[in-house]
Amino acid sequence: MDLRQSFSDHITRAAGDAETALAAARGDGAAFEGIVLHAGTRAYYHADDMAMHFRPTPHFARFAPVPGPDHFVVVRPGTRPKLVQVIPRDFWYEPPGEPDHPYAQVLEVVQTTTPDEARARLGDVARFAYVGNDAATAAALGMPPSAVEPAALLAPLDWTRAAKTAYEVECIREAGRIAARGHRAVRDGVATLRTERELHAAYLEACGILEHECAYNNIIAWDECAATLHYETKRHTKPQPGHVLLVDAGARFHGYASDITRTYARPGAHAVFWALLDGMEVLQRDLVGRVGPRRSYVEIHEATHRGVATLLVDAGILHTSPAEAVERGFTRPFLPHGVGHHLGLQVHDVGGRQVSPRGDRREPPASSPALRTTRDLEPGHVVTIEPGLYFIPMLLEPFRNGAAAAVFDWQLIDALVPCGGIRVEDDILVTADGREDLTRPVVPGHRDN
Ligand code: GLY
Ligand code: MN
Ligand code: MN
């Protein structure tokens, strides 16, 4: 793909989306002449001169893939978006480098050396809206507080981020390819029982990335720790017993994320766990097959609970029918998260619960409060499909002590708790007539090579 052309087309779409959002806000009585998108300002640790790792405002990053704080993008209808970049003259810190990317051939670019100079180069933006993390910067630009991230503008802007341009899809695809190198390295370390810390180091090395360049904190969990959904500790002790490894790890490319999970079992793992893992692989493939234009993501989530119920019943963990297991909420302690989420500049991308550009929302079903996407799918959306099944003592406890305790095989559950859990996660592009799995071609399933 010709990156310059695709980025140029991307900016045409993004600028058009911004103009549509401005028109919608005007219709809502919030009239702005344009939008100032701010990369944002750095945050510091309390009472310290050390800065936290900086991540730009996603709406800014959609226009300009430049690292570091303080830059602006000015969107003024009818003109080319302007990037006002801050490249400090500094001998304490290396200024953020310029990425190998054709942005400077597509945007109008003004380079400055200080935030003050950058603000001065914006022109008169007092009647613009401000999007970013620093209301003081908006005030310094002469904007009233009502111009800071007004809901009437943010809602349509967030809405449009869900449908990716061809450029964005390529970035997510490349982020998947980078992560795939790390996943291969982790997989190679399963047989030799490498520690979580060693596997994490092997992942970074294989991807060629630093810790802060990950899409999110890698989850690399042996055995019972796989049941902690966002397990971020990396133990340096040898896995004991080392029967199950869950790895949830992604990467970034020009700001866009991949988000990929695989679970591996070793020969000593409980036979029922092996059956659940193989069953989960089949279920995940079925769920991916349900992704498509105008499909309900909530229905895919509901199908996930039906699939998990069948796995639990077939494994002898629940003594009831799959339908009754779902109906009576018996799958919930085993699957407390949603089937996935939108993916893009943010790992959990904005707008997943929006059902209109105006910001109308669809809340998740009461039985699944953690479901992040309730919006129906459209071509260009990229979502994860990540069914899971975990043995989480804290969530199982009320059922163990409840009226329906006899439905559960507690002896078997107790034998499976040391296995932790299972998650299988791929990144899926919704196409005009179906879907494309961006992950499978580069990260095989646990039994594939
Ligand atoms: N890695 C975080 C998630 O899967 O949502
Ligand atoms: Mn995810
Ligand atoms: Mn994940």
XYZ file of C-alpha atoms and ligand atoms in Angstrom:
456
model
C 0.000 0.000 0.000
C 1.208 3.516 -0.855
C 1.336 5.041 2.639
C 1.374 8.605 1.384
C -1.780 8.113 -0.686
C -3.588 6.139 1.993
C -2.666 8.699 4.672
C -3.812 11.497 2.385
C -7.168 9.710 1.898
C -7.308 9.126 5.650
C -6.827 12.818 6.397
C -9.523 13.724 3.870
C -11.919 11.439 5.788
C -10.792 12.630 9.220
C -11.130 16.291 8.234
C -14.553 15.562 6.733
C -15.577 13.832 9.981
C -14.439 16.898 11.933
C -16.473 19.206 9.700
C -19.528 16.975 10.089
C -19.044 17.072 13.861
C -18.788 20.870 13.791
C -22.036 21.057 11.782
C -23.757 18.693 14.226
C -22.563 20.763 17.188
C -23.817 23.930 15.488
C -27.211 22.274 15.017
C -27.135 21.641 18.767
C -26.503 25.311 19.496
C -22.730 24.961 20.035
C -21.192 26.946 17.160
C -17.409 26.730 16.692
C -15.286 27.970 13.803
C -12.984 24.967 13.995
C -11.254 22.536 16.338
C -7.890 22.698 18.073
C -6.692 19.167 18.776
C -3.961 19.187 21.400
C -1.447 16.351 21.794
C -1.662 17.263 25.479
C 0.719 18.246 28.222
C 3.009 15.997 30.224
C 2.018 14.749 33.694
C 4.560 14.485 36.517
C 4.737 12.200 39.502
C 3.612 13.927 42.674
C 6.257 16.170 44.219
C 8.771 14.963 41.656
C 10.510 16.268 38.549
C 10.114 12.914 36.767
C 7.467 12.795 34.040
C 5.043 9.936 33.498
C 5.155 8.229 30.152
C 3.260 10.444 27.722
C 0.479 9.307 25.402
C -1.126 11.802 23.019
C -4.820 12.644 22.908
C -6.266 10.000 20.557
C -8.233 12.535 18.477
C -4.936 14.370 17.895
C -3.107 11.133 17.077
C -5.680 10.362 14.395
C -4.363 13.352 12.460
C -0.693 13.372 13.357
C 1.426 10.322 14.293
C 4.112 12.426 15.963
C 5.427 11.491 19.420
C 5.682 13.812 22.395
C 3.485 16.460 24.035
C 2.458 20.055 23.278
C 1.765 19.801 19.522
C -1.498 21.030 18.019
C -3.563 20.142 14.982
C -5.862 22.915 13.792
C -8.912 21.872 11.820
C -10.565 24.798 10.073
C -13.298 23.893 7.553
C -12.203 24.371 3.968
C -8.460 24.352 4.701
C -5.810 21.647 4.995
C -5.357 20.507 8.618
C -2.345 22.252 10.134
C 0.109 20.552 12.480
C 1.937 22.934 14.778
C 4.747 20.775 16.079
C 6.935 21.458 19.115
C 10.509 20.172 18.779
C 12.307 21.561 21.825
C 15.952 22.562 21.749
C 17.023 20.523 24.726
C 20.215 18.986 26.071
C 18.619 17.296 29.103
C 16.299 15.089 27.091
C 16.404 13.896 23.512
C 13.532 15.645 21.710
C 10.974 13.208 20.307
C 12.142 12.053 16.905
C 10.256 12.480 13.674
C 8.604 9.226 12.656
C 9.299 7.612 9.321
C 5.893 8.637 7.969
C 4.681 10.885 5.153
C 2.604 13.170 7.407
C 4.636 16.235 6.463
C 3.679 15.762 2.794
C -0.028 15.672 3.617
C -0.552 18.125 6.476
C 0.505 21.736 6.565
C 3.345 21.620 9.092
C 4.737 24.444 11.199
C 7.694 23.567 13.429
C 8.285 25.481 16.649
C 10.573 24.979 19.636
C 8.337 25.911 22.605
C 4.675 25.508 23.604
C 4.363 29.326 23.828
C 5.580 29.692 20.268
C 3.252 26.905 19.142
C 0.244 28.648 20.699
C 1.237 31.898 19.008
C 1.362 30.132 15.622
C -2.208 28.858 15.826
C -3.740 32.170 14.763
C -6.978 33.389 16.297
C -8.673 30.281 17.614
C -10.725 31.942 20.355
C -13.963 30.747 18.730
C -12.696 27.181 18.182
C -13.388 24.125 20.325
C -10.523 22.485 22.227
C -9.917 18.734 22.480
C -7.150 17.653 24.837
C -6.165 17.130 28.468
C -5.342 20.699 29.511
C -8.116 23.258 30.046
C -5.455 25.834 30.987
C -4.097 25.673 27.439
C -7.602 26.312 26.082
C -7.935 29.302 28.418
C -4.546 30.607 27.260
C -5.895 30.431 23.708
C -8.821 32.652 24.713
C -11.426 29.892 24.714
C -14.219 29.818 27.316
C -14.662 26.670 29.462
C -17.695 25.718 27.347
C -15.325 25.223 24.379
C -13.354 22.488 26.161
C -14.431 19.110 24.815
C -18.100 20.062 24.378
C -20.276 16.946 24.392
C -22.131 18.062 21.245
C -18.813 17.921 19.343
C -17.143 14.981 21.097
C -20.055 12.608 20.523
C -19.974 12.825 16.700
C -16.154 12.819 16.712
C -16.050 9.670 18.842
C -18.733 8.065 16.703
C -16.732 8.416 13.496
C -13.606 6.846 14.988
C -15.225 3.381 14.931
C -15.170 2.992 11.133
C -11.514 2.829 10.205
C -9.999 4.123 6.989
C -7.846 1.834 4.839
C -4.787 3.548 6.355
C -5.948 2.788 9.884
C -6.669 -0.847 9.042
C -3.135 -1.178 7.664
C -1.728 0.287 10.873
C -3.703 -2.170 13.017
C -2.655 -5.019 10.724
C 1.006 -4.021 11.106
C 0.587 -3.740 14.884
C -0.621 -7.351 14.719
C 2.399 -8.435 12.703
C 4.746 -6.878 15.255
C 2.915 -8.551 18.146
C 2.996 -11.856 16.269
C 6.801 -11.959 16.577
C 6.463 -11.628 20.349
C 3.713 -14.242 20.549
C 5.932 -16.695 18.672
C 8.779 -16.081 21.128
C 6.480 -16.608 24.123
C 5.076 -19.771 22.636
C 8.604 -21.105 22.112
C 9.285 -20.508 25.813
C 6.289 -22.487 27.073
C 7.912 -25.906 26.622
C 11.016 -24.850 28.542
C 9.005 -23.386 31.422
C 10.516 -19.921 31.202
C 9.420 -17.517 33.912
C 6.797 -14.824 33.303
C 9.554 -12.228 33.452
C 11.714 -14.097 30.940
C 8.766 -14.506 28.601
C 7.969 -10.799 28.849
C 11.601 -9.927 28.027
C 11.538 -12.392 25.123
C 8.331 -10.763 23.854
C 9.812 -7.259 23.872
C 13.021 -8.480 22.272
C 11.213 -10.335 19.480
C 8.953 -7.340 18.765
C 11.891 -4.946 18.986
C 9.990 -2.662 21.342
C 10.496 -1.062 24.725
C 8.158 -1.593 27.650
C 6.326 1.698 27.115
C 5.838 0.933 23.437
C 3.506 -1.961 24.233
C -0.164 -1.366 23.462
C -0.957 -2.097 27.135
C 0.711 -3.844 30.040
C 1.379 -7.375 28.831
C -0.488 -10.132 30.640
C 1.753 -13.190 30.888
C 0.316 -15.576 33.421
C 1.248 -19.096 34.387
C -1.346 -21.364 35.964
C -3.722 -19.907 38.574
C -2.705 -16.323 37.700
C -4.443 -16.715 34.333
C -7.662 -16.239 36.323
C -6.750 -12.613 37.116
C -8.178 -10.882 34.061
C -5.642 -8.059 33.943
C -2.744 -9.842 35.667
C 0.246 -7.524 35.283
C 2.720 -8.950 37.788
C 5.538 -10.847 36.122
C 6.962 -13.397 38.510
C 10.605 -14.336 38.264
C 10.014 -17.707 39.883
C 9.902 -20.926 37.875
C 6.302 -21.807 37.024
C 4.831 -24.282 39.434
C 3.390 -26.580 38.119
C 3.650 -24.861 34.731
C 0.609 -26.499 33.132
C -1.093 -23.444 31.576
C 0.166 -20.182 30.136
C -2.067 -17.269 29.116
C -0.465 -14.450 27.124
C -2.432 -11.293 26.268
C -0.086 -8.891 24.497
C -0.201 -6.430 21.623
C 1.875 -3.773 19.944
C 1.463 -0.361 18.304
C 2.122 0.986 14.834
C 1.800 4.739 14.217
C -0.339 4.862 17.363
C -2.733 2.040 16.426
C -2.959 -1.030 18.653
C -3.276 -4.761 18.321
C -4.707 -6.814 21.204
C -4.079 -10.562 21.032
C -4.458 -13.457 23.489
C -3.487 -17.094 23.326
C -3.673 -19.788 25.984
C -1.389 -22.823 25.952
C -1.567 -26.007 27.987
C 1.259 -28.448 28.697
C 0.996 -32.221 28.837
C 0.476 -32.406 32.620
C -2.567 -30.124 32.553
C -5.905 -31.598 33.695
C -7.626 -33.506 30.869
C -10.806 -31.482 31.381
C -8.824 -28.283 30.978
C -7.448 -29.557 27.663
C -11.009 -30.280 26.530
C -12.135 -26.797 27.551
C -9.192 -25.217 25.735
C -9.888 -27.134 22.528
C -13.583 -26.311 22.866
C -12.833 -22.631 23.399
C -10.823 -22.570 20.196
C -13.819 -23.951 18.275
C -16.166 -21.507 20.014
C -13.929 -18.543 19.240
C -13.841 -19.521 15.556
C -17.649 -19.724 15.564
C -17.969 -16.293 17.200
C -15.559 -14.718 14.724
C -17.778 -16.156 11.971
C -20.697 -14.160 13.376
C -18.955 -10.820 12.865
C -20.311 -8.904 9.894
C -21.997 -5.686 8.801
C -25.206 -4.764 10.643
C -24.656 -7.632 13.085
C -25.476 -7.086 16.740
C -22.358 -7.301 18.910
C -24.589 -7.834 21.937
C -25.936 -10.966 20.245
C -22.378 -12.218 19.672
C -21.772 -11.671 23.385
C -24.929 -13.606 24.224
C -23.844 -16.421 21.889
C -20.565 -16.508 23.833
C -22.412 -17.272 27.072
C -24.388 -20.021 25.327
C -21.123 -21.480 24.002
C -19.416 -21.312 27.385
C -22.480 -22.953 28.961
C -22.175 -25.845 26.517
C -18.475 -26.235 27.312
C -19.191 -26.271 31.049
C -22.023 -28.785 30.723
C -20.088 -31.070 28.363
C -17.109 -30.976 30.739
C -19.314 -32.079 33.640
C -18.729 -28.858 35.561
C -22.409 -27.891 35.484
C -25.153 -30.479 35.916
C -27.927 -28.761 33.988
C -28.762 -27.813 30.417
C -26.803 -25.071 28.637
C -29.993 -23.036 28.254
C -30.759 -23.199 31.958
C -27.120 -22.443 32.834
C -27.366 -19.180 30.896
C -30.858 -18.390 32.128
C -29.873 -18.805 35.779
C -26.591 -16.896 35.452
C -24.318 -19.892 36.060
C -21.929 -18.888 33.241
C -21.308 -15.438 34.720
C -18.714 -16.376 37.353
C -16.788 -18.223 34.636
C -16.952 -15.345 32.135
C -17.169 -11.973 33.881
C -15.952 -9.859 30.953
C -17.501 -8.967 27.615
C -16.717 -10.788 24.370
C -14.593 -7.826 23.304
C -14.466 -4.195 22.285
C -13.677 -1.778 19.487
C -9.967 -1.413 18.755
C -7.985 1.449 17.243
C -5.911 4.290 18.636
C -7.160 3.118 22.006
C -7.083 -0.532 22.968
C -10.611 -0.073 24.272
C -11.577 2.398 21.573
C -14.141 5.165 22.083
C -17.745 5.017 21.018
C -18.448 1.347 21.690
C -21.621 2.078 23.630
C -22.794 4.885 21.343
C -25.714 4.149 19.024
C -25.871 7.513 17.252
C -23.523 10.361 16.381
C -25.519 12.502 18.826
C -24.235 10.413 21.689
C -27.292 8.276 22.431
C -26.082 5.235 24.299
C -27.043 1.594 24.632
C -26.023 0.266 28.009
C -24.959 -3.379 28.235
C -27.453 -5.985 29.451
C -27.775 -5.936 33.252
C -26.268 -9.435 33.310
C -23.100 -8.235 31.509
C -22.148 -4.836 32.906
C -18.541 -5.156 31.640
C -19.501 -5.426 27.953
C -17.717 -2.467 26.326
C -19.349 -2.569 22.893
C -23.107 -2.568 22.484
C -23.156 -0.826 19.124
C -24.051 -2.772 15.988
C -21.189 -3.511 13.629
C -20.568 -1.687 10.356
C -17.957 -2.050 7.607
C -14.614 -0.641 8.727
C -15.147 -1.379 12.416
C -12.343 -3.323 14.058
C -13.323 -5.296 17.143
C -11.772 -7.990 19.259
C -13.430 -11.352 19.751
C -12.089 -12.710 23.022
C -14.219 -15.336 24.747
C -12.866 -16.624 28.035
C -13.531 -19.163 30.751
C -11.863 -18.810 34.146
C -11.835 -20.434 37.569
C -12.021 -17.418 39.875
C -12.601 -18.523 43.495
C -13.933 -15.097 44.515
C -16.713 -15.192 41.925
C -17.509 -18.876 42.486
C -17.843 -18.513 46.263
C -21.449 -17.192 46.306
C -22.546 -20.123 44.117
C -20.704 -22.608 46.314
C -22.650 -21.271 49.279
C -25.892 -20.638 47.406
C -29.127 -22.480 46.752
C -27.910 -23.865 43.407
C -24.650 -25.296 44.756
C -25.580 -28.830 43.710
C -25.610 -27.796 40.037
C -21.826 -27.333 40.176
C -19.206 -30.106 40.442
C -17.065 -28.486 43.140
C -14.524 -31.271 43.278
C -13.831 -30.825 39.591
C -13.802 -27.027 39.880
C -11.299 -27.218 42.738
C -9.101 -29.441 40.586
C -9.248 -26.852 37.784
C -8.565 -23.721 39.867
C -4.774 -24.257 39.561
C -5.189 -24.057 35.759
C -6.416 -20.441 36.038
C -8.353 -19.902 32.861
C -8.560 -19.526 29.123
C -8.859 -16.569 26.764
C -8.497 -16.578 22.983
C -8.475 -13.149 21.347
C -8.246 -12.046 17.722
C -8.678 -8.636 16.067
C -11.418 -8.646 13.438
C -12.152 -6.186 10.640
C -15.794 -5.892 9.579
C -15.910 -5.858 5.769
C -18.733 -5.005 3.350
C -19.807 -8.633 3.155
C -18.352 -10.290 6.233
C -15.118 -10.086 8.136
C -11.377 -10.445 7.975
C -9.479 -11.899 10.886
C -6.354 -9.753 11.109
C -4.737 -11.977 13.733
C -5.070 -15.627 12.645
C -2.793 -15.427 9.622
C 0.046 -14.214 11.862
C -0.702 -15.779 15.271
C -1.826 -19.408 14.952
C -4.087 -21.212 17.381
C -2.642 -23.164 20.293
C -2.491 -26.455 18.334
C -1.476 -24.942 14.970
C 1.992 -24.150 13.775
N -5.755 -6.662 26.732
C -6.909 -6.068 27.266
C -8.118 -6.601 26.664
O -8.084 -7.668 26.083
O -9.142 -5.982 26.641
Mn -9.165 -7.040 24.309
Mn -6.314 -8.482 25.296
